[in-house]
Coordinates of C-alpha atoms in Angstrom, one line a residue:
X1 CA 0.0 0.0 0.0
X2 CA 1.1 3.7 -0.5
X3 CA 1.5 6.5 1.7
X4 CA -0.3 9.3 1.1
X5 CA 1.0 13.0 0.6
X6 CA -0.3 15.3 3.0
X7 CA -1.1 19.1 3.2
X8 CA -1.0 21.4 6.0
X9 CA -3.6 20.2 8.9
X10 CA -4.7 21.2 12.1
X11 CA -4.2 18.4 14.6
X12 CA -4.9 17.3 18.1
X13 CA -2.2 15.7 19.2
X14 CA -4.1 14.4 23.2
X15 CA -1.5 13.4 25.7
X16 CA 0.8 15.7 23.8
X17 CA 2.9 16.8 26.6
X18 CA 4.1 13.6 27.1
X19 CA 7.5 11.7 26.1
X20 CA 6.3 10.8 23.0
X21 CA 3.6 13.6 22.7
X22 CA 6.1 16.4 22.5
X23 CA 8.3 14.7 19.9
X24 CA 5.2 13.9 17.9
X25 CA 4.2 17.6 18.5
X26 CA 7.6 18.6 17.3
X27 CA 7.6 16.9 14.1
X28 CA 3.9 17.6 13.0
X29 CA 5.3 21.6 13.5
X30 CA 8.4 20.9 11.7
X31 CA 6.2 19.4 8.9
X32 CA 3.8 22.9 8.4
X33 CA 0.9 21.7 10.3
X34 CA -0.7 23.7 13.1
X35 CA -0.9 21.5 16.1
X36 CA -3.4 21.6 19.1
X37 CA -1.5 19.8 22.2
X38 CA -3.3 18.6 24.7
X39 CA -2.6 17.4 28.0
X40 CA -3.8 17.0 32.1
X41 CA 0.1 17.2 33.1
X42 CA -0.3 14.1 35.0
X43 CA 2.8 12.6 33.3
X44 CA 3.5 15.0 31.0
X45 CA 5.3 18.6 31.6
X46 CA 5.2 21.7 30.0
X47 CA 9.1 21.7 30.0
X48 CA 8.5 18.8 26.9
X49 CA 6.6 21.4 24.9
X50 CA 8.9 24.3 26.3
X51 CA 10.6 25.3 22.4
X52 CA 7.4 25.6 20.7
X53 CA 5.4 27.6 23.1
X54 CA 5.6 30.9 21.0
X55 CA 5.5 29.0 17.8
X56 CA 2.8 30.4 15.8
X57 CA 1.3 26.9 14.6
X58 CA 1.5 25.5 18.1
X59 CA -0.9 25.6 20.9
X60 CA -1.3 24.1 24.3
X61 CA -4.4 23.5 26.5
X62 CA -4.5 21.6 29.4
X63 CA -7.6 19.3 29.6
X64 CA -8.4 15.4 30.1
X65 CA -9.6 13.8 27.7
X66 CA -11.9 11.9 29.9
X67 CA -14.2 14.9 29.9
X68 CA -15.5 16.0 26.0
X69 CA -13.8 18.1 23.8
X70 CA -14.9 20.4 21.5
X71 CA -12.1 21.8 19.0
X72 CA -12.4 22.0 15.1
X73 CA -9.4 19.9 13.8
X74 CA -8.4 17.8 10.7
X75 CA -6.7 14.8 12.2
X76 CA -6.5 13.4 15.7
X77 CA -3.6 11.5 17.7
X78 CA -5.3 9.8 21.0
X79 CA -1.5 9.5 22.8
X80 CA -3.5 10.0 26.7
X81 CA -3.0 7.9 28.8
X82 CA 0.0 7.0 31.6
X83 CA 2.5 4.6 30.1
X84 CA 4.6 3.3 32.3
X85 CA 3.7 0.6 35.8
X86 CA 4.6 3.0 38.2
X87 CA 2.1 5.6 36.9
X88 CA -0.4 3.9 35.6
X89 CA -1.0 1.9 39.1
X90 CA -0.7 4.7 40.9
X91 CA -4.2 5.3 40.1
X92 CA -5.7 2.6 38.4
X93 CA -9.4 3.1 38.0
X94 CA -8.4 6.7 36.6
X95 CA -6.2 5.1 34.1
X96 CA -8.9 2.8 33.0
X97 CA -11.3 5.6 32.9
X98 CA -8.5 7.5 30.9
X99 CA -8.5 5.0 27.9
X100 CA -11.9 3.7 27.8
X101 CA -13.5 7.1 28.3
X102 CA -10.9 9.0 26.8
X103 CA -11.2 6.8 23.1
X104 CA -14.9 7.2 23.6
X105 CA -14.7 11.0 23.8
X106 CA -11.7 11.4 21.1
X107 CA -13.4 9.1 18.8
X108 CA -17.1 11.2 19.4
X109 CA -15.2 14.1 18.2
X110 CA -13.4 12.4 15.3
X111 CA -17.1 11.3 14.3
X112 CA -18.7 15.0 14.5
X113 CA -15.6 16.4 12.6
X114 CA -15.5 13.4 10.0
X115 CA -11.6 13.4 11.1
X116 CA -9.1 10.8 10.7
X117 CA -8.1 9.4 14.3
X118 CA -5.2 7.1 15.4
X119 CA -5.2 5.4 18.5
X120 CA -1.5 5.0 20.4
X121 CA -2.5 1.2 21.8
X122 CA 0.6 -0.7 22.7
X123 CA 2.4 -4.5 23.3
X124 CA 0.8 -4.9 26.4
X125 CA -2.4 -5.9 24.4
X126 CA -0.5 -9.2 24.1
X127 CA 0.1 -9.9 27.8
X128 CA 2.6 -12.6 29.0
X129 CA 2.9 -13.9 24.9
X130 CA 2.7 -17.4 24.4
X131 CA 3.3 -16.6 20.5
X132 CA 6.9 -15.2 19.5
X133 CA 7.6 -12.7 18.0
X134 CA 3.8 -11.2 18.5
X135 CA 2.0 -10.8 15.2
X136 CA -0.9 -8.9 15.2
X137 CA -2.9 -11.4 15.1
X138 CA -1.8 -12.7 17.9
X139 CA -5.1 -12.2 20.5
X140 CA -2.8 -12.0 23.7
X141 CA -2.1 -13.5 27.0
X142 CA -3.4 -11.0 29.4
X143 CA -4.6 -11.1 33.2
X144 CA -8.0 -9.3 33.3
X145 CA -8.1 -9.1 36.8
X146 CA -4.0 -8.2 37.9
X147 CA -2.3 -5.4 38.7
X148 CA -1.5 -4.3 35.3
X149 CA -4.9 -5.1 33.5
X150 CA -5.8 -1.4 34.6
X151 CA -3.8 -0.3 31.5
X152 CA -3.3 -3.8 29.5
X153 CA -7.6 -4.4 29.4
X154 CA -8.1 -0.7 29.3
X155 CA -6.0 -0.6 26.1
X156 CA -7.6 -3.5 24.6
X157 CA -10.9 -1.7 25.2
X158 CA -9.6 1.0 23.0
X159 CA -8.9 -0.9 20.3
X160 CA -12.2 -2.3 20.3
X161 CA -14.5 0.4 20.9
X162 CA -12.2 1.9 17.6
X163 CA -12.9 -1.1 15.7
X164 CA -16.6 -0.9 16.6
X165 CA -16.6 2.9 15.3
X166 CA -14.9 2.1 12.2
X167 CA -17.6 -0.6 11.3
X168 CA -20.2 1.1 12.2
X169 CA -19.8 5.2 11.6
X170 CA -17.5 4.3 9.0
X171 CA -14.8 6.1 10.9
X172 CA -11.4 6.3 9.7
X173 CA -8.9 5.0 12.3
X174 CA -5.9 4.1 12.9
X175 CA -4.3 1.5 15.2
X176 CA -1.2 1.1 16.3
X177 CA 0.8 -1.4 18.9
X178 CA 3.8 0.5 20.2
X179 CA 6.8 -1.6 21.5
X180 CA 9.2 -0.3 24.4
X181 CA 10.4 2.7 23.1
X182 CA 12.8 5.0 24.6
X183 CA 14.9 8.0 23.9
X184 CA 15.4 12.1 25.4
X185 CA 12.0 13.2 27.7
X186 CA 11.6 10.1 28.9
X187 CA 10.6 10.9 32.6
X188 CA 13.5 10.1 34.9
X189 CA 11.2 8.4 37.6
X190 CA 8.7 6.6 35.5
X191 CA 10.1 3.4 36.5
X192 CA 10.6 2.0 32.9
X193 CA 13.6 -0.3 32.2
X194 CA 15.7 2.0 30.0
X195 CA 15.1 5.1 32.1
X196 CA 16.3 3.4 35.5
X197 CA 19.2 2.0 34.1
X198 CA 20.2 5.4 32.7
X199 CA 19.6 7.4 36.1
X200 CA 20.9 4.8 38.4
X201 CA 24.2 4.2 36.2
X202 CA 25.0 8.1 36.1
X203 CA 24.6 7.7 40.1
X204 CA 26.3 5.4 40.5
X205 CA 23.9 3.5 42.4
X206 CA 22.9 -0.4 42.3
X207 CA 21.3 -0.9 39.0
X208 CA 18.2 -2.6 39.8
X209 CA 17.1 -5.8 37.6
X210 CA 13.6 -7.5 38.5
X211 CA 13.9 -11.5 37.8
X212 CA 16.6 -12.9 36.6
X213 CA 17.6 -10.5 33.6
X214 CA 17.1 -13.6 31.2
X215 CA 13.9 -11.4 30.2
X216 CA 14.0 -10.0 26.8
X217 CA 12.3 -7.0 25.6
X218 CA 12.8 -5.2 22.0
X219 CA 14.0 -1.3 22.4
X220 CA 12.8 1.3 19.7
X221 CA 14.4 4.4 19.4
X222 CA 11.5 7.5 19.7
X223 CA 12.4 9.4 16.4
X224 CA 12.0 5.7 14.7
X225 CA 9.0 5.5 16.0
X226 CA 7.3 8.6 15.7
X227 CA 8.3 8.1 12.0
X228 CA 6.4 4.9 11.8
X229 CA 3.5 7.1 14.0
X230 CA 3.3 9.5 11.1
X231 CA 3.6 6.8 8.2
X232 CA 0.1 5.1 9.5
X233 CA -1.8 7.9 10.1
X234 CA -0.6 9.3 6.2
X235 CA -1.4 5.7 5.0
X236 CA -4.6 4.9 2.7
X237 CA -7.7 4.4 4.7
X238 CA -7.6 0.9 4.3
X239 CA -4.5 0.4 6.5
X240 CA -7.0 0.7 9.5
X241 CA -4.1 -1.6 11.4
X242 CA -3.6 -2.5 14.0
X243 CA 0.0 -2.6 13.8
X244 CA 3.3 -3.4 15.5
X245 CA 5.6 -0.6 15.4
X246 CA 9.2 -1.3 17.3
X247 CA 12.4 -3.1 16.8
X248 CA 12.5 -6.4 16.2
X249 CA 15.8 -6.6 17.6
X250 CA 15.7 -8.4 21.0
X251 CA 17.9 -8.1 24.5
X252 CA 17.7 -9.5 27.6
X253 CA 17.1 -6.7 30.7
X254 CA 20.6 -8.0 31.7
X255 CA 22.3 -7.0 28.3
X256 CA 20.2 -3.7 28.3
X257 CA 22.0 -3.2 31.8
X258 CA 26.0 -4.3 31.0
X259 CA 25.6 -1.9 27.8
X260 CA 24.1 0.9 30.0
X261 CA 26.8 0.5 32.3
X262 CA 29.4 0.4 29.6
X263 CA 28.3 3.7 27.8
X264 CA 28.0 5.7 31.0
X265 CA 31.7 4.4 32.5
X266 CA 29.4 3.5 35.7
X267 CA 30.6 1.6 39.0
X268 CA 27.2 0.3 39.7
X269 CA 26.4 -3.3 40.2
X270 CA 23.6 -5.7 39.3
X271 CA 20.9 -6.2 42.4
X272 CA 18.5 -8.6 41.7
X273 CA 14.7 -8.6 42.7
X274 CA 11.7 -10.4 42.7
X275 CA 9.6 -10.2 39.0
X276 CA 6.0 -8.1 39.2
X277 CA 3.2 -9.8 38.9
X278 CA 2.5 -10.5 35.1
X279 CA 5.8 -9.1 33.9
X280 CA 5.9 -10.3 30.2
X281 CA 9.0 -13.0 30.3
X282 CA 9.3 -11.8 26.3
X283 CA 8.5 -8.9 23.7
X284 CA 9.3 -8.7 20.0
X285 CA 7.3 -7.6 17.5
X286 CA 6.9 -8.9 14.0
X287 CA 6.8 -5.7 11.7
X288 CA 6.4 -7.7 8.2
X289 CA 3.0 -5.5 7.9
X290 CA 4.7 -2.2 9.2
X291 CA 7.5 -3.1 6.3
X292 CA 5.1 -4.0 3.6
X293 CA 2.4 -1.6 4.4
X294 CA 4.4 1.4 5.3
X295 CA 7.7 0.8 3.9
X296 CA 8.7 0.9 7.7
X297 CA 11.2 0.0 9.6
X298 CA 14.0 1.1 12.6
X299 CA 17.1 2.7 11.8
X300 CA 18.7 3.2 15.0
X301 CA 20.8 0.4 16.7
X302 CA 20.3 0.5 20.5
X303 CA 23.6 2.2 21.3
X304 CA 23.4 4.7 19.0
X305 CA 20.1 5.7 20.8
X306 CA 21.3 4.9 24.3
X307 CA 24.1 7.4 24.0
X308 CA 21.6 10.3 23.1
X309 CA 19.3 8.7 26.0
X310 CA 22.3 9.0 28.0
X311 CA 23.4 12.5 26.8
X312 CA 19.9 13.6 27.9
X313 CA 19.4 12.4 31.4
X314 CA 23.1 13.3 32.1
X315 CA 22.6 17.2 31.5
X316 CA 18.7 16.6 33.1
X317 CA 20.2 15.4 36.1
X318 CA 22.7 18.2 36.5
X319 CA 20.5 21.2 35.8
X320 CA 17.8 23.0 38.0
X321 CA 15.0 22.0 36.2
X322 CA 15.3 18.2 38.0
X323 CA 12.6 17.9 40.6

């Protein structure tokens, strides 16, 4: 299938103070389109969106999108919602209530507008995979009633209710199934793999691995994937997805943490701990349809994008803006 040309847009980009928000945000801007950010600030920061605050096709409004919205836009990116374990169990009937009600309301406005809409859904739709690598059609492995099925079910929910609007409004959607990605705005105390090993290795202090480290997950650089974002929602309406967008090429946590350790020069050891509930022992996605579909795939080798991961949290760490 081909990817469409576009033309200047106005689009909401919900959740867009976020890691991947604001880099999304970024590009859309850098490609002529006027972009409507929006965000509660419960994981994002303003300090994300900081460079394009006086830019004249950029605005910000803080709002949650499990309240309506009522904005005239072209296109819509539905990005809201908390990402990683420690923030998304912080609260977890909000976070359910954030992707169930939040699709329901950005897909009600999508309907009223007649805009194209693309849903962020991610891995964890596949659980504790008994299939591997996951293809999407892969249905999952997933714990309905654990401690992460507040964002695993609510995220499948998503997908659905999308599905269900597409068949039945004749909406067009997107879906797509984000792998671990990391990169620069990562939150320093979100508790994801990369983003500990990065702060606790420029400390110095024990890097902390759950299990054994014989886990494997598959690490996409942000810009890589924002690219492969941007290439689904410019696809033909017939690419509806869902999708698997990450890199295919898999480590173990204990790998991810000697090459950590490596880059930064750190003294830290390894500390082991007990594995969370429902930890997935595996991730790697299978991106034959992101290749064939998109033209789509990473370019960025993991240490390549850990040294600019590094880079980042090292002057983070350093400056006053580090609460």
């Amino acid at each position: 299938m081909s990817v469409v040309k576009t033309r200047s847009k106005r689009i909401l980009v919900a959740g867009g103070a976020g890691f991947l928000g604001s880099h999304l945000c970024e590009r859309l801007v850098s490609e002529g389109h006027e972009v409507l950010c929006v965000d509660n600030y419960f994981t994002g920061r303003r300090a994300n969106v900081d460079r394009m605050h006086n830019h004249a096709r950029f605005e910000l409004m803080r709002h949650d999108v499990t309240f309506p919205l009522y904005v005239e836009v072209d296109e819509i990116y539905n990005l809201a919602c908390p990402a990683s374990p420690v923030h998304y169990q912080f609260d977890p009937v909000q976070t359910t209530k954030t992707s169930v009600h939040g699709a329901i309301n950005m897909l009600g406005l999508a309907k009223r507008l007649r805009a194209k809409i693309l849903q962020a859904s991610t891995s964890e739709v596949y659980g504790d995979p008994t299939v591997h690598p996951q293809k999407e059609s892969y249905w999952g492995n997933v714990n309905p009633v654990g401690f992460r099925a507040c964002y695993d079910e609510g995220k499948r929910c998503a997908e659905t209710l999308f599905f269900d609007y597409y068949r039945q409004h004749q909406l067009r959607i997107k879906v797509m199934r984000i792998f671990n990605t990391y990169g620069p705005r990562m939150h320093p105390n979100d508790g994801r793999v990369v983003s500990n090993f990065i702060v606790q290795a420029l400390r110095n202090e024990p890097i902390t691995i759950y299990g054994d480290g014989s886990q494997t997950r598959s690490f996409c650089y942000v810009d890589d994937l924002i690219d492969g974002m941007i290439r689904l929602m410019n696809s033909d309406d017939d690419m509806t997805g869902p999708v698997n967008i990450g890199n295919p090429n898999e480590f173990t946590i204990k790998e991810l943490a000697e090459q950590v350790i490596a880059l930064t020069g750190s003294r830290s050891e390894l500390v082991y701990r007990e594995l969370p509930q429902d930890d997935p022992t595996q991730r790697q996605p299978d991106i034959s349809l992101a290749r064939k579909g998109l033209g789509w795939e990473p370019t960025i080798e993991l240490e390549e994008g850990l040294t600019k991961t590094i880079d980042y949290f090292d002057h983070l760490l350093k400056s006053d803006d580090y609460r």
